[in-house]
mmCIF file of N, CA and C and ligand atoms in Angstrom:
data_model
loop_
_atom_site.group_PDB
_atom_site.id
_atom_site.type_symbol
_atom_site.label_atom_id
_atom_site.label_comp_id
_atom_site.label_asym_id
_atom_site.label_seq_id
_atom_site.Cartn_x
_atom_site.Cartn_y
_atom_site.Cartn_z
ATOM 1 N N MET A 1 -14.621 -9.667 -4.025
ATOM 2 C CA MET A 1 -15.049 -8.621 -2.970
ATOM 3 C C MET A 1 -14.053 -7.424 -2.874
ATOM 4 N N LYS A 2 -14.678 -6.383 -2.869
ATOM 5 C CA LYS A 2 -13.709 -5.070 -2.646
ATOM 6 C C LYS A 2 -13.537 -4.914 -1.229
ATOM 7 N N ARG A 3 -12.426 -4.286 -0.708
ATOM 8 C CA ARG A 3 -12.229 -4.095 0.658
ATOM 9 C C ARG A 3 -12.234 -2.499 0.819
ATOM 10 N N GLU A 4 -13.073 -2.088 1.738
ATOM 11 C CA GLU A 4 -13.240 -0.594 1.862
ATOM 12 C C GLU A 4 -12.000 0.266 2.200
ATOM 13 N N ASP A 5 -11.207 -0.443 2.949
ATOM 14 C CA ASP A 5 -9.917 0.300 3.360
ATOM 15 C C ASP A 5 -8.760 0.064 2.489
ATOM 16 N N CYS A 6 -8.940 -0.430 1.207
ATOM 17 C CA CYS A 6 -7.804 -0.750 0.334
ATOM 18 C C CYS A 6 -7.812 0.105 -0.903
ATOM 19 N N ILE A 7 -6.602 0.738 -0.999
ATOM 20 C CA ILE A 7 -6.420 1.790 -2.019
ATOM 21 C C ILE A 7 -6.537 1.223 -3.377
ATOM 22 N N PHE A 8 -5.946 -0.045 -3.653
ATOM 23 C CA PHE A 8 -5.934 -0.617 -4.974
ATOM 24 C C PHE A 8 -7.316 -1.159 -5.284
ATOM 25 N N CYS A 9 -8.096 -1.445 -4.243
ATOM 26 C CA CYS A 9 -9.575 -1.843 -4.513
ATOM 27 C C CYS A 9 -10.313 -0.514 -5.159
ATOM 28 N N LYS A 10 -9.992 0.593 -4.513
ATOM 29 C CA LYS A 10 -10.553 1.820 -4.968
ATOM 30 C C LYS A 10 -10.139 2.270 -6.420
ATOM 31 N N ILE A 11 -8.871 2.069 -6.617
ATOM 32 C CA ILE A 11 -8.300 2.353 -7.967
ATOM 33 C C ILE A 11 -8.788 1.391 -8.978
ATOM 34 N N ALA A 12 -8.823 0.082 -8.703
ATOM 35 C CA ALA A 12 -9.297 -0.941 -9.584
ATOM 36 C C ALA A 12 -10.672 -0.708 -9.882
ATOM 37 N N GLY A 13 -11.550 -0.286 -8.895
ATOM 38 C CA GLY A 13 -12.943 -0.105 -9.112
ATOM 39 C C GLY A 13 -13.258 1.264 -9.729
ATOM 40 N N GLY A 14 -12.367 2.133 -9.833
ATOM 41 C CA GLY A 14 -12.510 3.473 -10.512
ATOM 42 C C GLY A 14 -12.935 4.482 -9.674
ATOM 43 N N GLU A 15 -12.934 4.147 -8.241
ATOM 44 C CA GLU A 15 -13.395 5.282 -7.403
ATOM 45 C C GLU A 15 -12.261 6.272 -7.212
ATOM 46 N N ILE A 16 -11.073 5.887 -7.303
ATOM 47 C CA ILE A 16 -9.923 6.851 -7.300
ATOM 48 C C ILE A 16 -9.367 6.850 -8.733
ATOM 49 N N PRO A 17 -9.150 8.049 -9.336
ATOM 50 C CA PRO A 17 -8.669 8.047 -10.711
ATOM 51 C C PRO A 17 -7.280 7.580 -10.813
ATOM 52 N N SER A 18 -6.938 6.944 -12.001
ATOM 53 C CA SER A 18 -5.563 6.535 -12.186
ATOM 54 C C SER A 18 -5.203 6.655 -13.658
ATOM 55 N N LYS A 19 -4.010 6.549 -13.946
ATOM 56 C CA LYS A 19 -3.562 6.577 -15.349
ATOM 57 C C LYS A 19 -3.825 5.165 -15.877
ATOM 58 N N THR A 20 -5.100 4.909 -16.399
ATOM 59 C CA THR A 20 -5.430 3.559 -16.810
ATOM 60 C C THR A 20 -4.956 3.216 -18.273
ATOM 61 N N LEU A 21 -4.281 2.145 -18.359
ATOM 62 C CA LEU A 21 -3.740 1.598 -19.636
ATOM 63 C C LEU A 21 -4.776 0.566 -20.244
ATOM 64 N N TYR A 22 -5.480 -0.057 -19.333
ATOM 65 C CA TYR A 22 -6.327 -1.225 -19.876
ATOM 66 C C TYR A 22 -7.333 -1.612 -18.730
ATOM 67 N N GLU A 23 -8.587 -1.859 -19.242
ATOM 68 C CA GLU A 23 -9.465 -2.318 -18.124
ATOM 69 C C GLU A 23 -10.346 -3.406 -18.762
ATOM 70 N N ASP A 24 -10.777 -4.410 -17.923
ATOM 71 C CA ASP A 24 -11.800 -5.366 -18.428
ATOM 72 C C ASP A 24 -12.558 -5.616 -17.070
ATOM 73 N N GLU A 25 -13.369 -6.679 -17.189
ATOM 74 C CA GLU A 25 -14.215 -7.084 -16.115
ATOM 75 C C GLU A 25 -13.569 -7.419 -14.802
ATOM 76 N N ASN A 26 -12.296 -8.000 -15.027
ATOM 77 C CA ASN A 26 -11.575 -8.566 -13.740
ATOM 78 C C ASN A 26 -10.437 -7.818 -13.446
ATOM 79 N N PHE A 27 -9.743 -6.907 -14.301
ATOM 80 C CA PHE A 27 -8.564 -6.214 -14.132
ATOM 81 C C PHE A 27 -8.573 -4.876 -14.452
ATOM 82 N N ARG A 28 -7.722 -3.995 -13.956
ATOM 83 C CA ARG A 28 -7.342 -2.706 -14.337
ATOM 84 C C ARG A 28 -5.827 -2.551 -14.393
ATOM 85 N N VAL A 29 -5.297 -2.121 -15.437
ATOM 86 C CA VAL A 29 -3.782 -1.881 -15.540
ATOM 87 C C VAL A 29 -3.582 -0.347 -15.439
ATOM 88 N N ILE A 30 -2.665 0.097 -14.562
ATOM 89 C CA ILE A 30 -2.432 1.437 -14.381
ATOM 90 C C ILE A 30 -0.869 1.765 -14.428
ATOM 91 N N LEU A 31 -0.673 3.033 -14.576
ATOM 92 C CA LEU A 31 0.829 3.420 -14.473
ATOM 93 C C LEU A 31 1.137 3.546 -13.064
ATOM 94 N N ASP A 32 2.257 3.088 -12.639
ATOM 95 C CA ASP A 32 2.760 3.238 -11.343
ATOM 96 C C ASP A 32 3.124 4.727 -11.007
ATOM 97 N N LEU A 33 2.734 5.253 -9.864
ATOM 98 C CA LEU A 33 2.851 6.687 -9.558
ATOM 99 C C LEU A 33 4.424 6.980 -9.355
ATOM 100 N N SER A 34 5.161 5.923 -8.921
ATOM 101 C CA SER A 34 6.603 6.207 -8.654
ATOM 102 C C SER A 34 7.410 5.213 -9.492
ATOM 103 N N PRO A 35 7.338 5.347 -10.819
ATOM 104 C CA PRO A 35 7.796 4.322 -11.684
ATOM 105 C C PRO A 35 9.300 4.146 -11.669
ATOM 106 N N ALA A 36 9.814 2.868 -11.810
ATOM 107 C CA ALA A 36 11.114 2.495 -11.885
ATOM 108 C C ALA A 36 11.721 3.016 -13.277
ATOM 109 N N THR A 37 10.878 2.827 -14.199
ATOM 110 C CA THR A 37 11.256 3.196 -15.622
ATOM 111 C C THR A 37 9.958 3.744 -16.361
ATOM 112 N N ARG A 38 10.207 4.284 -17.563
ATOM 113 C CA ARG A 38 9.110 4.766 -18.349
ATOM 114 C C ARG A 38 8.146 3.735 -18.818
ATOM 115 N N GLY A 39 6.999 3.830 -18.328
ATOM 116 C CA GLY A 39 5.933 2.886 -18.566
ATOM 117 C C GLY A 39 5.642 1.802 -17.596
ATOM 118 N N HIS A 40 6.362 1.823 -16.454
ATOM 119 C CA HIS A 40 6.198 0.974 -15.312
ATOM 120 C C HIS A 40 4.677 0.887 -15.009
ATOM 121 N N ALA A 41 4.116 -0.307 -15.070
ATOM 122 C CA ALA A 41 2.663 -0.546 -14.923
ATOM 123 C C ALA A 41 2.435 -1.497 -13.815
ATOM 124 N N LEU A 42 1.104 -1.439 -13.413
ATOM 125 C CA LEU A 42 0.673 -2.322 -12.300
ATOM 126 C C LEU A 42 -0.500 -3.048 -12.804
ATOM 127 N N ILE A 43 -0.517 -4.361 -12.713
ATOM 128 C CA ILE A 43 -1.792 -5.109 -13.006
ATOM 129 C C ILE A 43 -2.636 -5.311 -11.759
ATOM 130 N N LEU A 44 -3.788 -4.836 -11.659
ATOM 131 C CA LEU A 44 -4.586 -5.002 -10.362
ATOM 132 C C LEU A 44 -5.749 -5.713 -10.716
ATOM 133 N N PRO A 45 -5.871 -6.943 -10.040
ATOM 134 C CA PRO A 45 -7.244 -7.657 -10.213
ATOM 135 C C PRO A 45 -8.238 -6.766 -9.401
ATOM 136 N N LYS A 46 -9.483 -6.773 -9.992
ATOM 137 C CA LYS A 46 -10.551 -6.059 -9.257
ATOM 138 C C LYS A 46 -11.044 -6.688 -7.978
ATOM 139 N N GLU A 47 -10.859 -7.938 -7.938
ATOM 140 C CA GLU A 47 -11.263 -8.664 -6.754
ATOM 141 C C GLU A 47 -10.066 -8.648 -5.637
ATOM 142 N N HIS A 48 -10.419 -8.250 -4.483
ATOM 143 C CA HIS A 48 -9.292 -8.084 -3.417
ATOM 144 C C HIS A 48 -8.805 -9.468 -3.035
ATOM 145 N N ALA A 49 -7.320 -9.585 -3.133
ATOM 146 C CA ALA A 49 -6.714 -10.651 -2.597
ATOM 147 C C ALA A 49 -5.418 -9.897 -2.077
ATOM 148 N N GLU A 50 -4.994 -10.287 -0.837
ATOM 149 C CA GLU A 50 -3.992 -9.568 -0.176
ATOM 150 C C GLU A 50 -2.616 -9.908 -0.864
ATOM 151 N N ASP A 51 -2.478 -11.133 -1.256
ATOM 152 C CA ASP A 51 -1.186 -11.553 -1.896
ATOM 153 C C ASP A 51 -1.448 -12.830 -2.759
ATOM 154 N N LEU A 52 -0.402 -13.403 -3.174
ATOM 155 C CA LEU A 52 -0.438 -14.618 -4.019
ATOM 156 C C LEU A 52 -1.217 -15.720 -3.336
ATOM 157 N N HIS A 53 -1.133 -15.817 -2.016
ATOM 158 C CA HIS A 53 -1.706 -16.929 -1.354
ATOM 159 C C HIS A 53 -3.204 -16.830 -1.310
ATOM 160 N N GLU A 54 -3.627 -15.678 -1.280
ATOM 161 C CA GLU A 54 -5.112 -15.402 -1.311
ATOM 162 C C GLU A 54 -5.831 -15.348 -2.656
ATOM 163 N N LEU A 55 -4.990 -15.284 -3.704
ATOM 164 C CA LEU A 55 -5.438 -15.212 -5.081
ATOM 165 C C LEU A 55 -6.107 -16.370 -5.519
ATOM 166 N N SER A 56 -7.175 -16.245 -6.252
ATOM 167 C CA SER A 56 -7.945 -17.395 -6.760
ATOM 168 C C SER A 56 -7.156 -17.989 -7.857
ATOM 169 N N ASP A 57 -7.388 -19.291 -8.107
ATOM 170 C CA ASP A 57 -6.582 -20.010 -9.218
ATOM 171 C C ASP A 57 -7.100 -19.354 -10.571
ATOM 172 N N GLU A 58 -8.265 -18.916 -10.703
ATOM 173 C CA GLU A 58 -8.749 -18.416 -11.955
ATOM 174 C C GLU A 58 -7.979 -17.084 -12.242
ATOM 175 N N THR A 59 -7.912 -16.221 -11.289
ATOM 176 C CA THR A 59 -7.264 -14.940 -11.371
ATOM 177 C C THR A 59 -5.650 -15.121 -11.629
ATOM 178 N N ALA A 60 -5.202 -16.129 -10.931
ATOM 179 C CA ALA A 60 -3.718 -16.376 -10.994
ATOM 180 C C ALA A 60 -3.546 -16.800 -12.580
ATOM 181 N N ALA A 61 -4.293 -17.584 -13.068
ATOM 182 C CA ALA A 61 -4.089 -18.045 -14.450
ATOM 183 C C ALA A 61 -4.345 -16.939 -15.436
ATOM 184 N N GLU A 62 -5.274 -16.127 -15.188
ATOM 185 C CA GLU A 62 -5.568 -14.914 -16.144
ATOM 186 C C GLU A 62 -4.497 -13.879 -16.016
ATOM 187 N N VAL A 63 -3.899 -13.705 -14.893
ATOM 188 C CA VAL A 63 -2.980 -12.476 -14.677
ATOM 189 C C VAL A 63 -1.749 -12.583 -15.619
ATOM 190 N N LEU A 64 -1.258 -13.827 -15.780
ATOM 191 C CA LEU A 64 -0.049 -13.865 -16.579
ATOM 192 C C LEU A 64 -0.313 -13.660 -18.033
ATOM 193 N N VAL A 65 -1.463 -14.166 -18.525
ATOM 194 C CA VAL A 65 -1.855 -13.948 -19.843
ATOM 195 C C VAL A 65 -2.014 -12.370 -20.134
ATOM 196 N N LEU A 66 -2.585 -11.824 -19.174
ATOM 197 C CA LEU A 66 -2.572 -10.326 -19.332
ATOM 198 C C LEU A 66 -1.268 -9.662 -19.328
ATOM 199 N N ALA A 67 -0.435 -10.098 -18.437
ATOM 200 C CA ALA A 67 0.928 -9.540 -18.362
ATOM 201 C C ALA A 67 1.625 -9.761 -19.734
ATOM 202 N N LYS A 68 1.398 -10.844 -20.266
ATOM 203 C CA LYS A 68 2.037 -11.156 -21.712
ATOM 204 C C LYS A 68 1.553 -10.086 -22.637
ATOM 205 N N LYS A 69 0.136 -9.783 -22.664
ATOM 206 C CA LYS A 69 -0.395 -8.818 -23.577
ATOM 207 C C LYS A 69 0.194 -7.345 -23.335
ATOM 208 N N ILE A 70 0.242 -6.981 -22.025
ATOM 209 C CA ILE A 70 0.802 -5.705 -21.664
ATOM 210 C C ILE A 70 2.227 -5.590 -22.079
ATOM 211 N N ALA A 71 2.985 -6.565 -21.849
ATOM 212 C CA ALA A 71 4.363 -6.638 -22.188
ATOM 213 C C ALA A 71 4.564 -6.384 -23.717
ATOM 214 N N ALA A 72 3.706 -6.981 -24.487
ATOM 215 C CA ALA A 72 3.775 -6.913 -25.971
ATOM 216 C C ALA A 72 3.480 -5.382 -26.399
ATOM 217 N N VAL A 73 2.489 -4.752 -25.663
ATOM 218 C CA VAL A 73 2.130 -3.388 -25.992
ATOM 219 C C VAL A 73 3.494 -2.574 -25.645
ATOM 220 N N MET A 74 4.082 -2.824 -24.497
ATOM 221 C CA MET A 74 5.207 -1.984 -24.001
ATOM 222 C C MET A 74 6.282 -2.031 -25.122
ATOM 223 N N VAL A 75 6.508 -3.240 -25.528
ATOM 224 C CA VAL A 75 7.668 -3.386 -26.706
ATOM 225 C C VAL A 75 7.195 -2.518 -27.919
ATOM 226 N N LYS A 76 5.847 -2.697 -28.343
ATOM 227 C CA LYS A 76 5.453 -2.180 -29.534
ATOM 228 C C LYS A 76 5.385 -0.512 -29.363
ATOM 229 N N ARG A 77 4.956 -0.113 -28.307
ATOM 230 C CA ARG A 77 4.680 1.356 -28.170
ATOM 231 C C ARG A 77 5.858 2.126 -27.607
ATOM 232 N N LEU A 78 6.534 1.501 -26.624
ATOM 233 C CA LEU A 78 7.523 2.238 -25.904
ATOM 234 C C LEU A 78 8.907 1.808 -26.407
ATOM 235 N N HIS A 79 8.975 0.724 -27.250
ATOM 236 C CA HIS A 79 10.192 0.200 -27.790
ATOM 237 C C HIS A 79 11.315 -0.164 -26.704
ATOM 238 N N CYS A 80 10.762 -0.717 -25.583
ATOM 239 C CA CYS A 80 11.600 -1.057 -24.569
ATOM 240 C C CYS A 80 12.569 -2.272 -24.962
ATOM 241 N N ASP A 81 13.726 -2.439 -24.404
ATOM 242 C CA ASP A 81 14.543 -3.499 -24.785
ATOM 243 C C ASP A 81 14.378 -4.764 -23.969
ATOM 244 N N GLY A 82 13.745 -4.704 -22.970
ATOM 245 C CA GLY A 82 13.460 -5.860 -22.183
ATOM 246 C C GLY A 82 12.281 -5.526 -21.142
ATOM 247 N N LEU A 83 11.985 -6.461 -20.298
ATOM 248 C CA LEU A 83 10.904 -6.268 -19.298
ATOM 249 C C LEU A 83 11.179 -7.118 -18.096
ATOM 250 N N ASN A 84 10.775 -6.527 -16.963
ATOM 251 C CA ASN A 84 10.845 -7.385 -15.659
ATOM 252 C C ASN A 84 9.382 -7.522 -15.324
ATOM 253 N N LEU A 85 8.886 -8.729 -14.846
ATOM 254 C CA LEU A 85 7.592 -8.809 -14.174
ATOM 255 C C LEU A 85 8.148 -9.067 -12.808
ATOM 256 N N VAL A 86 7.604 -8.225 -11.833
ATOM 257 C CA VAL A 86 7.911 -8.389 -10.442
ATOM 258 C C VAL A 86 6.544 -8.495 -9.674
ATOM 259 N N GLN A 87 6.565 -9.285 -8.634
ATOM 260 C CA GLN A 87 5.390 -9.518 -7.825
ATOM 261 C C GLN A 87 5.722 -9.865 -6.437
ATOM 262 N N ASN A 88 5.596 -8.868 -5.575
ATOM 263 C CA ASN A 88 6.019 -8.922 -4.153
ATOM 264 C C ASN A 88 4.940 -9.469 -3.176
ATOM 265 N N ASN A 89 5.420 -10.350 -2.295
ATOM 266 C CA ASN A 89 4.491 -10.930 -1.395
ATOM 267 C C ASN A 89 4.971 -10.772 -0.028
ATOM 268 N N GLY A 90 4.353 -9.963 0.829
ATOM 269 C CA GLY A 90 4.840 -9.873 2.276
ATOM 270 C C GLY A 90 5.951 -8.781 2.266
ATOM 271 N N GLU A 91 5.934 -8.191 3.596
ATOM 272 C CA GLU A 91 6.817 -7.070 3.851
ATOM 273 C C GLU A 91 8.137 -7.431 3.611
ATOM 274 N N ALA A 92 8.642 -8.621 3.955
ATOM 275 C CA ALA A 92 9.974 -9.049 3.832
ATOM 276 C C ALA A 92 10.399 -9.115 2.383
ATOM 277 N N ALA A 93 9.459 -9.210 1.423
ATOM 278 C CA ALA A 93 9.694 -9.225 0.058
ATOM 279 C C ALA A 93 9.450 -7.863 -0.659
ATOM 280 N N GLY A 94 9.214 -6.856 0.233
ATOM 281 C CA GLY A 94 8.986 -5.536 -0.289
ATOM 282 C C GLY A 94 7.566 -5.141 -0.715
ATOM 283 N N GLN A 95 6.753 -5.993 -0.314
ATOM 284 C CA GLN A 95 5.247 -5.613 -0.586
ATOM 285 C C GLN A 95 4.823 -4.458 0.239
ATOM 286 N N THR A 96 4.412 -3.367 -0.339
ATOM 287 C CA THR A 96 3.909 -2.126 0.440
ATOM 288 C C THR A 96 2.484 -1.912 0.358
ATOM 289 N N VAL A 97 1.802 -2.476 -0.648
ATOM 290 C CA VAL A 97 0.336 -2.414 -0.798
ATOM 291 C C VAL A 97 -0.205 -3.747 -0.779
ATOM 292 N N LYS A 98 -1.039 -3.988 0.257
ATOM 293 C CA LYS A 98 -1.586 -5.256 0.602
ATOM 294 C C LYS A 98 -2.802 -5.638 -0.299
ATOM 295 N N HIS A 99 -2.599 -5.471 -1.609
ATOM 296 C CA HIS A 99 -3.551 -5.915 -2.640
ATOM 297 C C HIS A 99 -2.725 -6.510 -3.742
ATOM 298 N N PHE A 100 -2.929 -7.892 -4.022
ATOM 299 C CA PHE A 100 -2.124 -8.523 -5.129
ATOM 300 C C PHE A 100 -1.927 -7.549 -6.387
ATOM 301 N N HIS A 101 -0.717 -7.575 -6.825
ATOM 302 C CA HIS A 101 -0.454 -6.787 -8.119
ATOM 303 C C HIS A 101 0.735 -7.260 -8.664
ATOM 304 N N VAL A 102 0.837 -7.139 -9.971
ATOM 305 C CA VAL A 102 2.002 -7.578 -10.734
ATOM 306 C C VAL A 102 2.639 -6.281 -11.323
ATOM 307 N N HIS A 103 3.892 -6.040 -11.130
ATOM 308 C CA HIS A 103 4.559 -5.006 -11.777
ATOM 309 C C HIS A 103 5.057 -5.462 -13.226
ATOM 310 N N VAL A 104 4.768 -4.626 -14.140
ATOM 311 C CA VAL A 104 5.343 -4.738 -15.523
ATOM 312 C C VAL A 104 6.313 -3.657 -15.706
ATOM 313 N N ILE A 105 7.519 -3.965 -15.738
ATOM 314 C CA ILE A 105 8.602 -2.908 -15.814
ATOM 315 C C ILE A 105 9.381 -2.890 -17.095
ATOM 316 N N PRO A 106 9.053 -1.987 -17.970
ATOM 317 C CA PRO A 106 9.825 -1.971 -19.222
ATOM 318 C C PRO A 106 11.343 -1.708 -18.846
ATOM 319 N N ARG A 107 12.247 -2.307 -19.609
ATOM 320 C CA ARG A 107 13.594 -1.970 -19.443
ATOM 321 C C ARG A 107 14.367 -1.451 -20.571
ATOM 322 N N TYR A 108 15.213 -0.580 -20.430
ATOM 323 C CA TYR A 108 15.847 0.161 -21.565
ATOM 324 C C TYR A 108 17.366 -0.026 -21.283
ATOM 325 N N LYS A 109 18.113 -0.327 -22.316
ATOM 326 C CA LYS A 109 19.543 -0.507 -22.258
ATOM 327 C C LYS A 109 20.096 0.780 -21.531
ATOM 328 N N GLY A 110 20.846 0.615 -20.363
ATOM 329 C CA GLY A 110 21.536 1.696 -19.724
ATOM 330 C C GLY A 110 20.556 2.448 -18.891
ATOM 331 N N ASP A 111 19.376 1.872 -18.556
ATOM 332 C CA ASP A 111 18.409 2.685 -17.686
ATOM 333 C C ASP A 111 18.865 2.794 -16.351
ATOM 334 N N GLY A 112 19.843 2.162 -15.871
ATOM 335 C CA GLY A 112 20.447 2.377 -14.532
ATOM 336 C C GLY A 112 19.546 1.664 -13.355
ATOM 337 N N GLN A 113 18.510 1.017 -13.699
ATOM 338 C CA GLN A 113 17.841 0.325 -12.723
ATOM 339 C C GLN A 113 18.387 -0.962 -12.402
ATOM 340 N N ASN A 114 18.133 -1.533 -11.149
ATOM 341 C CA ASN A 114 18.778 -2.606 -10.665
ATOM 342 C C ASN A 114 17.713 -3.536 -9.956
ATOM 343 N N ILE A 115 17.057 -4.355 -10.797
ATOM 344 C CA ILE A 115 16.009 -5.194 -10.104
ATOM 345 C C ILE A 115 16.609 -6.616 -10.092
ATOM 346 N N ASN A 116 17.594 -6.741 -9.254
ATOM 347 C CA ASN A 116 18.335 -8.115 -9.142
ATOM 348 C C ASN A 116 18.593 -8.339 -7.750
ATOM 349 N N TRP A 117 19.240 -9.551 -7.494
ATOM 350 C CA TRP A 117 19.634 -9.930 -6.195
ATOM 351 C C TRP A 117 21.130 -10.232 -6.191
ATOM 352 N N VAL A 118 21.580 -10.314 -5.029
ATOM 353 C CA VAL A 118 23.203 -10.785 -4.892
ATOM 354 C C VAL A 118 23.217 -12.178 -4.882
ATOM 355 N N PRO A 119 23.897 -12.743 -5.999
ATOM 356 C CA PRO A 119 23.804 -14.171 -5.957
ATOM 357 C C PRO A 119 24.603 -14.870 -4.910
ATOM 358 N N GLY A 120 24.005 -15.948 -4.255
ATOM 359 C CA GLY A 120 24.767 -16.731 -3.243
ATOM 360 C C GLY A 120 25.614 -17.797 -3.801
ATOM 361 N N SER A 121 26.270 -18.568 -2.934
ATOM 362 C CA SER A 121 27.133 -19.546 -3.466
ATOM 363 C C SER A 121 27.101 -20.807 -2.575
ATOM 364 N N PRO A 122 25.837 -21.403 -2.392
ATOM 365 C CA PRO A 122 25.881 -22.546 -1.378
ATOM 366 C C PRO A 122 26.477 -23.772 -2.017
ATOM 367 N N SER A 123 26.948 -24.687 -1.003
ATOM 368 C CA SER A 123 27.559 -25.839 -1.497
ATOM 369 C C SER A 123 26.512 -26.786 -1.965
ATOM 370 N N GLN A 124 26.941 -27.873 -2.595
ATOM 371 C CA GLN A 124 26.012 -28.931 -3.076
ATOM 372 C C GLN A 124 25.213 -29.534 -1.834
ATOM 373 N N GLU A 125 25.868 -29.704 -0.734
ATOM 374 C CA GLU A 125 25.192 -30.166 0.475
ATOM 375 C C GLU A 125 24.117 -29.258 0.928
ATOM 376 N N GLU A 126 24.328 -27.895 0.942
ATOM 377 C CA GLU A 126 23.427 -27.031 1.384
ATOM 378 C C GLU A 126 22.266 -26.924 0.407
ATOM 379 N N LEU A 127 22.522 -27.072 -0.840
ATOM 380 C CA LEU A 127 21.417 -27.119 -1.881
ATOM 381 C C LEU A 127 20.583 -28.404 -1.655
ATOM 382 N N GLU A 128 21.136 -29.476 -1.320
ATOM 383 C CA GLU A 128 20.449 -30.665 -1.050
ATOM 384 C C GLU A 128 19.603 -30.605 0.172
ATOM 385 N N SER A 129 20.117 -29.878 1.209
ATOM 386 C CA SER A 129 19.328 -29.795 2.404
ATOM 387 C C SER A 129 18.167 -28.861 2.147
ATOM 388 N N ILE A 130 18.323 -27.777 1.285
ATOM 389 C CA ILE A 130 17.267 -27.033 1.080
ATOM 390 C C ILE A 130 16.136 -27.614 0.210
ATOM 391 N N ARG A 131 16.723 -28.488 -0.771
ATOM 392 C CA ARG A 131 15.767 -29.267 -1.644
ATOM 393 C C ARG A 131 14.877 -30.139 -0.709
ATOM 394 N N GLU A 132 15.445 -30.855 0.281
ATOM 395 C CA GLU A 132 14.829 -31.731 1.162
ATOM 396 C C GLU A 132 13.799 -30.955 2.041
ATOM 397 N N ALA A 133 14.239 -29.760 2.504
ATOM 398 C CA ALA A 133 13.268 -29.005 3.306
ATOM 399 C C ALA A 133 12.075 -28.688 2.554
ATOM 400 N N ILE A 134 12.260 -28.495 1.330
ATOM 401 C CA ILE A 134 10.986 -28.052 0.448
ATOM 402 C C ILE A 134 10.111 -29.250 0.037
ATOM 403 N N VAL A 135 10.781 -30.258 -0.426
ATOM 404 C CA VAL A 135 9.967 -31.402 -1.045
ATOM 405 C C VAL A 135 9.881 -32.611 -0.196
ATOM 406 N N GLU A 136 10.600 -32.799 0.891
ATOM 407 C CA GLU A 136 10.446 -34.051 1.588
ATOM 408 C C GLU A 136 9.789 -33.798 2.986
HETATM 409 P P1 AMP B 1 4.834 -3.187 -3.829
HETATM 410 O O1 AMP B 1 6.000 -2.640 -3.235
HETATM 411 O O2 AMP B 1 5.112 -4.361 -4.763
HETATM 412 O O3 AMP B 1 3.616 -3.275 -2.934
HETATM 413 O O4 AMP B 1 4.403 -2.035 -4.967
HETATM 414 C C1 AMP B 1 3.454 -0.984 -4.670
HETATM 415 C C2 AMP B 1 3.539 -0.033 -5.838
HETATM 416 O O5 AMP B 1 2.457 0.758 -5.865
HETATM 417 C C3 AMP B 1 4.744 0.927 -5.755
HETATM 418 O O6 AMP B 1 5.634 0.731 -6.970
HETATM 419 C C4 AMP B 1 4.107 2.258 -5.671
HETATM 420 O O7 AMP B 1 4.836 3.195 -6.249
HETATM 421 C C5 AMP B 1 2.719 2.039 -6.308
HETATM 422 N N1 AMP B 1 1.760 2.998 -5.951
HETATM 423 C C6 AMP B 1 1.294 3.047 -4.595
HETATM 424 N N2 AMP B 1 0.172 3.868 -4.520
HETATM 425 C C7 AMP B 1 -0.138 4.091 -5.885
HETATM 426 C C8 AMP B 1 -1.192 4.860 -6.475
HETATM 427 N N3 AMP B 1 -2.025 5.465 -5.837
HETATM 428 N N4 AMP B 1 -1.220 4.781 -7.785
HETATM 429 C C9 AMP B 1 -0.290 4.170 -8.525
HETATM 430 N N5 AMP B 1 0.749 3.544 -7.997
HETATM 431 C C10 AMP B 1 0.786 3.475 -6.648
HETATM 432 ZN ZN1 ZN B 2 -7.895 -4.487 -2.360
#
């Protein structure tokens, strides 16, 4: 289902024009308007899901296959040296548009972008306590 108030529903459905790289029955892939690098693309499912938690299992399974195809095209056509797949869920994680999407970000040697985190240094005890919080 589309959501009337959702900009990515409108883009995915073709109501708002976009720089479309690929489209099929279930997805539209567009260029990001504020790209991190040359070729930064967004994979938009046509069906509205706010985030990963709302995504259907079918779409979840299809989206990584599509990301793989888009990644291969980026390597072939843009000659990027690497790629980041980024998928933000929730404001705390930097999600600004509440319609699930996957960023495909081509990376070039020396591109100056920094899509990384500051590594922590927990003790073995802290790691064990986190493990237990997750699985026990
Ligand atoms: P996120 O922070 O993961 O929610 O990413 C949202 C992304 O959507 C950002 O990289 C924006 O630059 C991009 N964006 C927002 N509006 C548009 C739009 N109308 N067309 C293309 N990209 C957009
Ligand atoms: Zn939507």
